[in-house]
Amino acid sequence: QQPVQSPQAVILREGEDAVINCSSSKALYSVHWYRQKHGEAPVFLMILLKGGEQKGHDKISASFNEKKQQSSLYLTASQLSYSGTYFCGTEPNTGNQFYFGTGTSLTVIP
Amino acid sequence: GAVVSQHPSWVICKSGTSVKIECRSLDFQATTMFWYRQFPKQSLMLMATSNEGSKATYEQGVEKDKFLINHASLTLSTLTVTSAHPEDSSFYICSANPGVPEAFFGQGTRLTVV
């Protein structure tokens, strides 16, 4: 049930871009993206609903391909504050469970 | 945004004792709450779905008798770790949905069993 994310970890210099992928084995109703700092609860970034939408705010955007059951998170011109572990969260078409992906550790260095 | 409060933030207990963790939705009613467990450097793993007024739905591999969940009201769900052992030490976190797609999380509870 757990979605698989790639890469597992990435190190960027400030200003560089990154893409984080999330792949599910189940048909999805929605994909959520969260960022978690060490020892804290996850913080919501955005949600994408089925219909193949793409959305974003500021320099973080995401896409959702429901046919492929995949979502990607795009971070452009990364800032030090972007460091953390990113999780996708998926809501299957059936049932009301919510599953987090395997996680991607992102470190932005000066 | 909606507020979910989790208590306590951390707890240290002796092996063999039980620990109760509370999850409250402060400004909305939640018929469903979710409980997750997170080990260091790992993802949040769904343990169970807590349903108000009925039995919780546990994920495969999660012991129902060890992790007791009670969702007695629309604003409170509790997770009791019974006969805790050191391997139960983890970060436990709850979430609830106020009717919008976004999930709101409690602050999490760091449990250490010694």
mmCIF file of C-alpha atoms in Angstrom:
data_model
loop_
_atom_site.group_PDB
_atom_site.id
_atom_site.type_symbol
_atom_site.label_atom_id
_atom_site.label_comp_id
_atom_site.label_asym_id
_atom_site.label_seq_id
_atom_site.Cartn_x
_atom_site.Cartn_y
_atom_site.Cartn_z
ATOM 1 C CA GLN A 1 0.000 0.000 0.000
ATOM 2 C CA GLN A 2 2.884 2.357 0.692
ATOM 3 C CA PRO A 3 3.818 4.558 -2.262
ATOM 4 C CA VAL A 4 7.453 4.518 -3.329
ATOM 5 C CA GLN A 5 9.373 7.750 -3.616
ATOM 6 C CA SER A 6 12.539 8.513 -5.519
ATOM 7 C CA PRO A 7 15.176 9.560 -4.934
ATOM 8 C CA GLN A 8 15.628 8.498 -1.310
ATOM 9 C CA ALA A 9 17.922 11.426 -0.648
ATOM 10 C CA VAL A 10 19.228 14.438 -2.495
ATOM 11 C CA ILE A 11 21.677 17.218 -1.679
ATOM 12 C CA LEU A 12 21.352 20.530 -3.474
ATOM 13 C CA ARG A 13 23.151 23.822 -3.460
ATOM 14 C CA GLU A 14 21.048 26.904 -2.951
ATOM 15 C CA GLY A 15 19.392 27.904 -6.184
ATOM 16 C CA GLU A 16 19.400 24.439 -7.743
ATOM 17 C CA ASP A 17 16.282 22.551 -8.767
ATOM 18 C CA ALA A 18 15.007 19.144 -7.671
ATOM 19 C CA VAL A 19 12.289 16.696 -8.626
ATOM 20 C CA ILE A 20 10.813 14.160 -6.236
ATOM 21 C CA ASN A 21 8.708 11.329 -7.606
ATOM 22 C CA CYS A 22 5.947 9.322 -5.963
ATOM 23 C CA SER A 23 4.582 6.109 -7.414
ATOM 24 C CA SER A 24 1.620 4.091 -6.187
ATOM 25 C CA SER A 25 0.456 0.577 -6.977
ATOM 26 C CA LYS A 26 -3.162 1.597 -6.371
ATOM 27 C CA ALA A 27 -5.511 3.785 -8.359
ATOM 28 C CA LEU A 28 -5.566 7.126 -6.624
ATOM 29 C CA TYR A 29 -8.154 9.725 -5.813
ATOM 30 C CA SER A 30 -5.675 12.286 -4.557
ATOM 31 C CA VAL A 31 -2.028 12.913 -3.835
ATOM 32 C CA HIS A 32 -0.815 15.169 -1.055
ATOM 33 C CA TRP A 33 2.664 16.488 -0.481
ATOM 34 C CA TYR A 34 4.157 17.224 2.939
ATOM 35 C CA ARG A 35 7.474 18.403 4.288
ATOM 36 C CA GLN A 36 8.700 17.277 7.687
ATOM 37 C CA LYS A 37 11.488 18.819 9.728
ATOM 38 C CA HIS A 38 13.275 16.624 12.233
ATOM 39 C CA GLY A 39 11.190 15.962 15.339
ATOM 40 C CA GLU A 40 8.178 17.868 14.034
ATOM 41 C CA ALA A 41 4.856 16.955 12.501
ATOM 42 C CA PRO A 42 4.531 17.011 8.707
ATOM 43 C CA VAL A 43 3.485 20.300 7.155
ATOM 44 C CA PHE A 44 1.031 20.301 4.280
ATOM 45 C CA LEU A 45 2.319 21.661 0.969
ATOM 46 C CA MET A 46 -0.405 20.909 -1.542
ATOM 47 C CA ILE A 47 -2.991 18.439 -2.744
ATOM 48 C CA LEU A 48 -3.724 17.247 -6.250
ATOM 49 C CA LEU A 49 -6.990 15.567 -7.121
ATOM 50 C CA LYS A 50 -7.547 13.056 -9.881
ATOM 51 C CA GLY A 51 -8.123 14.688 -13.185
ATOM 52 C CA GLY A 52 -4.424 15.021 -13.935
ATOM 53 C CA GLU A 53 -3.972 18.459 -12.534
ATOM 54 C CA GLN A 54 -0.841 20.415 -11.906
ATOM 55 C CA LYS A 55 -0.501 23.160 -9.374
ATOM 56 C CA GLY A 56 2.003 25.106 -7.398
ATOM 57 C CA HIS A 57 2.791 28.149 -5.392
ATOM 58 C CA ASP A 58 5.922 30.203 -5.280
ATOM 59 C CA LYS A 59 8.751 27.933 -6.420
ATOM 60 C CA ILE A 60 7.174 24.598 -5.465
ATOM 61 C CA SER A 61 4.820 22.849 -7.836
ATOM 62 C CA ALA A 62 3.503 19.361 -8.439
ATOM 63 C CA SER A 63 1.847 17.241 -11.070
ATOM 64 C CA PHE A 64 -0.389 14.183 -10.841
ATOM 65 C CA ASN A 65 -0.719 11.595 -13.585
ATOM 66 C CA GLU A 66 -3.611 9.424 -12.449
ATOM 67 C CA LYS A 67 -3.207 6.962 -15.308
ATOM 68 C CA LYS A 68 0.326 6.195 -14.245
ATOM 69 C CA GLN A 69 -0.577 6.556 -10.555
ATOM 70 C CA GLN A 70 2.362 8.889 -10.175
ATOM 71 C CA SER A 71 2.999 12.341 -8.860
ATOM 72 C CA SER A 72 6.045 14.576 -8.982
ATOM 73 C CA LEU A 73 7.038 17.497 -6.791
ATOM 74 C CA TYR A 74 9.163 20.201 -8.381
ATOM 75 C CA LEU A 75 11.328 22.525 -6.313
ATOM 76 C CA THR A 76 12.975 25.325 -8.223
ATOM 77 C CA ALA A 77 15.656 27.743 -7.100
ATOM 78 C CA SER A 78 15.904 25.887 -3.803
ATOM 79 C CA GLN A 79 16.359 27.758 -0.536
ATOM 80 C CA LEU A 80 17.955 26.599 2.707
ATOM 81 C CA SER A 81 14.485 26.454 4.249
ATOM 82 C CA TYR A 82 13.496 23.729 1.799
ATOM 83 C CA SER A 83 15.631 21.209 3.693
ATOM 84 C CA GLY A 84 13.656 18.404 5.268
ATOM 85 C CA THR A 85 12.046 15.114 4.419
ATOM 86 C CA TYR A 86 9.337 15.207 1.798
ATOM 87 C CA PHE A 87 6.504 12.736 1.835
ATOM 88 C CA CYS A 88 3.779 12.149 -0.640
ATOM 89 C CA GLY A 89 0.496 11.000 0.827
ATOM 90 C CA THR A 90 -1.965 9.050 -1.214
ATOM 91 C CA GLU A 91 -5.660 8.495 -0.928
ATOM 92 C CA PRO A 92 -6.786 5.449 -2.927
ATOM 93 C CA ASN A 93 -9.972 5.459 -4.976
ATOM 94 C CA THR A 94 -11.446 2.895 -2.621
ATOM 95 C CA GLY A 95 -11.496 3.154 1.166
ATOM 96 C CA ASN A 96 -10.705 6.151 3.304
ATOM 97 C CA GLN A 97 -7.161 5.314 4.350
ATOM 98 C CA PHE A 98 -4.284 7.635 3.763
ATOM 99 C CA TYR A 99 -0.763 6.329 3.161
ATOM 100 C CA PHE A 100 2.522 8.127 3.258
ATOM 101 C CA GLY A 101 5.293 7.458 0.754
ATOM 102 C CA THR A 102 8.729 6.178 1.664
ATOM 103 C CA GLY A 103 10.098 9.700 1.959
ATOM 104 C CA THR A 104 12.836 11.765 0.321
ATOM 105 C CA SER A 105 15.444 13.520 2.407
ATOM 106 C CA LEU A 106 16.361 16.839 0.840
ATOM 107 C CA THR A 107 19.303 18.894 2.062
ATOM 108 C CA VAL A 108 20.041 22.338 0.704
ATOM 109 C CA ILE A 109 23.523 23.639 1.364
ATOM 110 C CA PRO A 110 24.868 27.166 0.875
ATOM 111 C CA GLY B 1 -6.354 26.090 9.573
ATOM 112 C CA ALA B 2 -7.881 23.379 11.684
ATOM 113 C CA VAL B 3 -6.123 22.437 14.910
ATOM 114 C CA VAL B 4 -5.350 18.944 16.122
ATOM 115 C CA SER B 5 -3.841 18.676 19.574
ATOM 116 C CA GLN B 6 -1.922 15.628 20.733
ATOM 117 C CA HIS B 7 -0.911 14.932 24.294
ATOM 118 C CA PRO B 8 1.601 14.238 25.721
ATOM 119 C CA SER B 9 4.417 15.501 23.511
ATOM 120 C CA TRP B 10 6.790 13.011 25.018
ATOM 121 C CA VAL B 11 6.632 10.231 27.565
ATOM 122 C CA ILE B 12 9.112 7.868 29.137
ATOM 123 C CA CYS B 13 7.718 4.718 30.669
ATOM 124 C CA LYS B 14 8.964 1.492 32.149
ATOM 125 C CA SER B 15 8.795 -1.731 30.218
ATOM 126 C CA GLY B 16 5.548 -3.574 30.892
ATOM 127 C CA THR B 17 3.457 -0.511 31.667
ATOM 128 C CA SER B 18 0.745 1.061 29.517
ATOM 129 C CA VAL B 19 0.740 4.524 27.989
ATOM 130 C CA LYS B 20 -2.224 6.502 26.708
ATOM 131 C CA ILE B 21 -1.889 9.128 23.978
ATOM 132 C CA GLU B 22 -4.716 11.557 23.267
ATOM 133 C CA CYS B 23 -5.611 13.194 19.972
ATOM 134 C CA ARG B 24 -8.141 16.018 19.983
ATOM 135 C CA SER B 25 -9.639 18.041 17.171
ATOM 136 C CA LEU B 26 -10.041 21.475 18.754
ATOM 137 C CA ASP B 27 -12.185 23.367 16.276
ATOM 138 C CA PHE B 28 -13.901 20.721 14.201
ATOM 139 C CA GLN B 29 -15.544 17.344 14.535
ATOM 140 C CA ALA B 30 -13.741 14.333 13.174
ATOM 141 C CA THR B 31 -15.563 11.079 12.589
ATOM 142 C CA THR B 32 -12.295 9.567 11.428
ATOM 143 C CA MET B 33 -8.798 9.979 12.800
ATOM 144 C CA PHE B 34 -5.625 8.223 11.774
ATOM 145 C CA TRP B 35 -2.769 6.952 13.906
ATOM 146 C CA TYR B 36 0.749 6.687 12.536
ATOM 147 C CA ARG B 37 4.064 5.476 13.871
ATOM 148 C CA GLN B 38 7.400 6.768 12.679
ATOM 149 C CA PHE B 39 10.761 5.203 13.459
ATOM 150 C CA PRO B 40 13.923 7.301 13.063
ATOM 151 C CA LYS B 41 14.683 8.217 9.472
ATOM 152 C CA GLN B 42 11.661 6.294 8.224
ATOM 153 C CA SER B 43 8.287 7.198 6.854
ATOM 154 C CA LEU B 44 5.057 7.519 8.760
ATOM 155 C CA MET B 45 3.368 4.142 8.783
ATOM 156 C CA LEU B 46 -0.387 4.003 9.136
ATOM 157 C CA MET B 47 -1.280 1.887 12.132
ATOM 158 C CA ALA B 48 -5.027 2.209 12.258
ATOM 159 C CA THR B 49 -8.037 4.247 11.282
ATOM 160 C CA SER B 50 -10.055 5.366 14.266
ATOM 161 C CA ASN B 51 -13.809 5.591 13.689
ATOM 162 C CA GLU B 52 -16.097 7.443 16.060
ATOM 163 C CA GLY B 53 -18.571 5.117 17.702
ATOM 164 C CA SER B 54 -17.229 1.947 16.153
ATOM 165 C CA LYS B 55 -14.197 -0.291 16.141
ATOM 166 C CA ALA B 56 -10.925 0.923 14.713
ATOM 167 C CA THR B 57 -9.609 -0.529 11.483
ATOM 168 C CA TYR B 58 -6.070 -1.814 11.924
ATOM 169 C CA GLU B 59 -3.463 -2.171 9.228
ATOM 170 C CA GLN B 60 -1.979 -5.576 8.575
ATOM 171 C CA GLY B 61 0.678 -6.469 11.091
ATOM 172 C CA VAL B 62 -0.520 -4.088 13.802
ATOM 173 C CA GLU B 63 -1.573 -5.891 16.982
ATOM 174 C CA LYS B 64 -5.066 -4.838 18.000
ATOM 175 C CA ASP B 65 -4.651 -6.005 21.575
ATOM 176 C CA LYS B 66 -1.429 -4.120 22.012
ATOM 177 C CA PHE B 67 -2.472 -0.829 20.454
ATOM 178 C CA LEU B 68 -5.921 -0.076 21.800
ATOM 179 C CA ILE B 69 -7.798 2.691 20.048
ATOM 180 C CA ASN B 70 -10.881 4.376 21.405
ATOM 181 C CA HIS B 71 -12.790 7.085 19.527
ATOM 182 C CA ALA B 72 -15.528 7.850 22.013
ATOM 183 C CA SER B 73 -16.459 11.311 20.766
ATOM 184 C CA LEU B 74 -16.258 13.391 17.612
ATOM 185 C CA THR B 75 -13.287 15.318 18.976
ATOM 186 C CA LEU B 76 -11.213 12.724 20.820
ATOM 187 C CA SER B 77 -9.370 9.568 19.881
ATOM 188 C CA THR B 78 -6.970 7.773 22.196
ATOM 189 C CA LEU B 79 -4.212 5.279 21.518
ATOM 190 C CA THR B 80 -3.110 3.100 24.415
ATOM 191 C CA VAL B 81 0.122 1.179 24.071
ATOM 192 C CA THR B 82 -0.314 -1.762 26.422
ATOM 193 C CA SER B 83 2.532 -3.665 28.050
ATOM 194 C CA ALA B 84 5.021 -1.431 26.321
ATOM 195 C CA HIS B 85 8.456 -2.751 25.409
ATOM 196 C CA PRO B 86 11.586 -0.947 24.214
ATOM 197 C CA GLU B 87 10.811 -1.856 20.596
ATOM 198 C CA ASP B 88 7.606 0.190 20.902
ATOM 199 C CA SER B 89 9.706 3.316 21.352
ATOM 200 C CA SER B 90 8.803 5.549 18.444
ATOM 201 C CA PHE B 91 7.191 8.788 17.332
ATOM 202 C CA TYR B 92 3.408 8.404 17.299
ATOM 203 C CA ILE B 93 1.306 10.942 15.448
ATOM 204 C CA CYS B 94 -2.382 11.335 14.762
ATOM 205 C CA SER B 95 -4.196 13.156 12.007
ATOM 206 C CA ALA B 96 -7.751 14.212 11.296
ATOM 207 C CA ASN B 97 -9.627 15.659 8.375
ATOM 208 C CA PRO B 98 -12.149 18.472 8.951
ATOM 209 C CA GLY B 99 -14.030 17.736 5.768
ATOM 210 C CA VAL B 100 -11.511 19.241 3.392
ATOM 211 C CA PRO B 101 -8.950 17.091 1.572
ATOM 212 C CA GLU B 102 -6.018 18.358 3.623
ATOM 213 C CA ALA B 103 -5.075 16.300 6.674
ATOM 214 C CA PHE B 104 -4.133 18.072 9.899
ATOM 215 C CA PHE B 105 -1.651 16.518 12.260
ATOM 216 C CA GLY B 106 -1.140 16.549 15.963
ATOM 217 C CA GLN B 107 2.264 17.578 17.276
ATOM 218 C CA GLY B 108 3.275 13.956 17.751
ATOM 219 C CA THR B 109 4.252 11.974 20.841
ATOM 220 C CA ARG B 110 7.737 10.637 21.335
ATOM 221 C CA LEU B 111 7.474 7.448 23.368
ATOM 222 C CA THR B 112 10.550 6.000 25.012
ATOM 223 C CA VAL B 113 10.237 2.691 26.811
ATOM 224 C CA VAL B 114 13.051 1.890 29.203
#
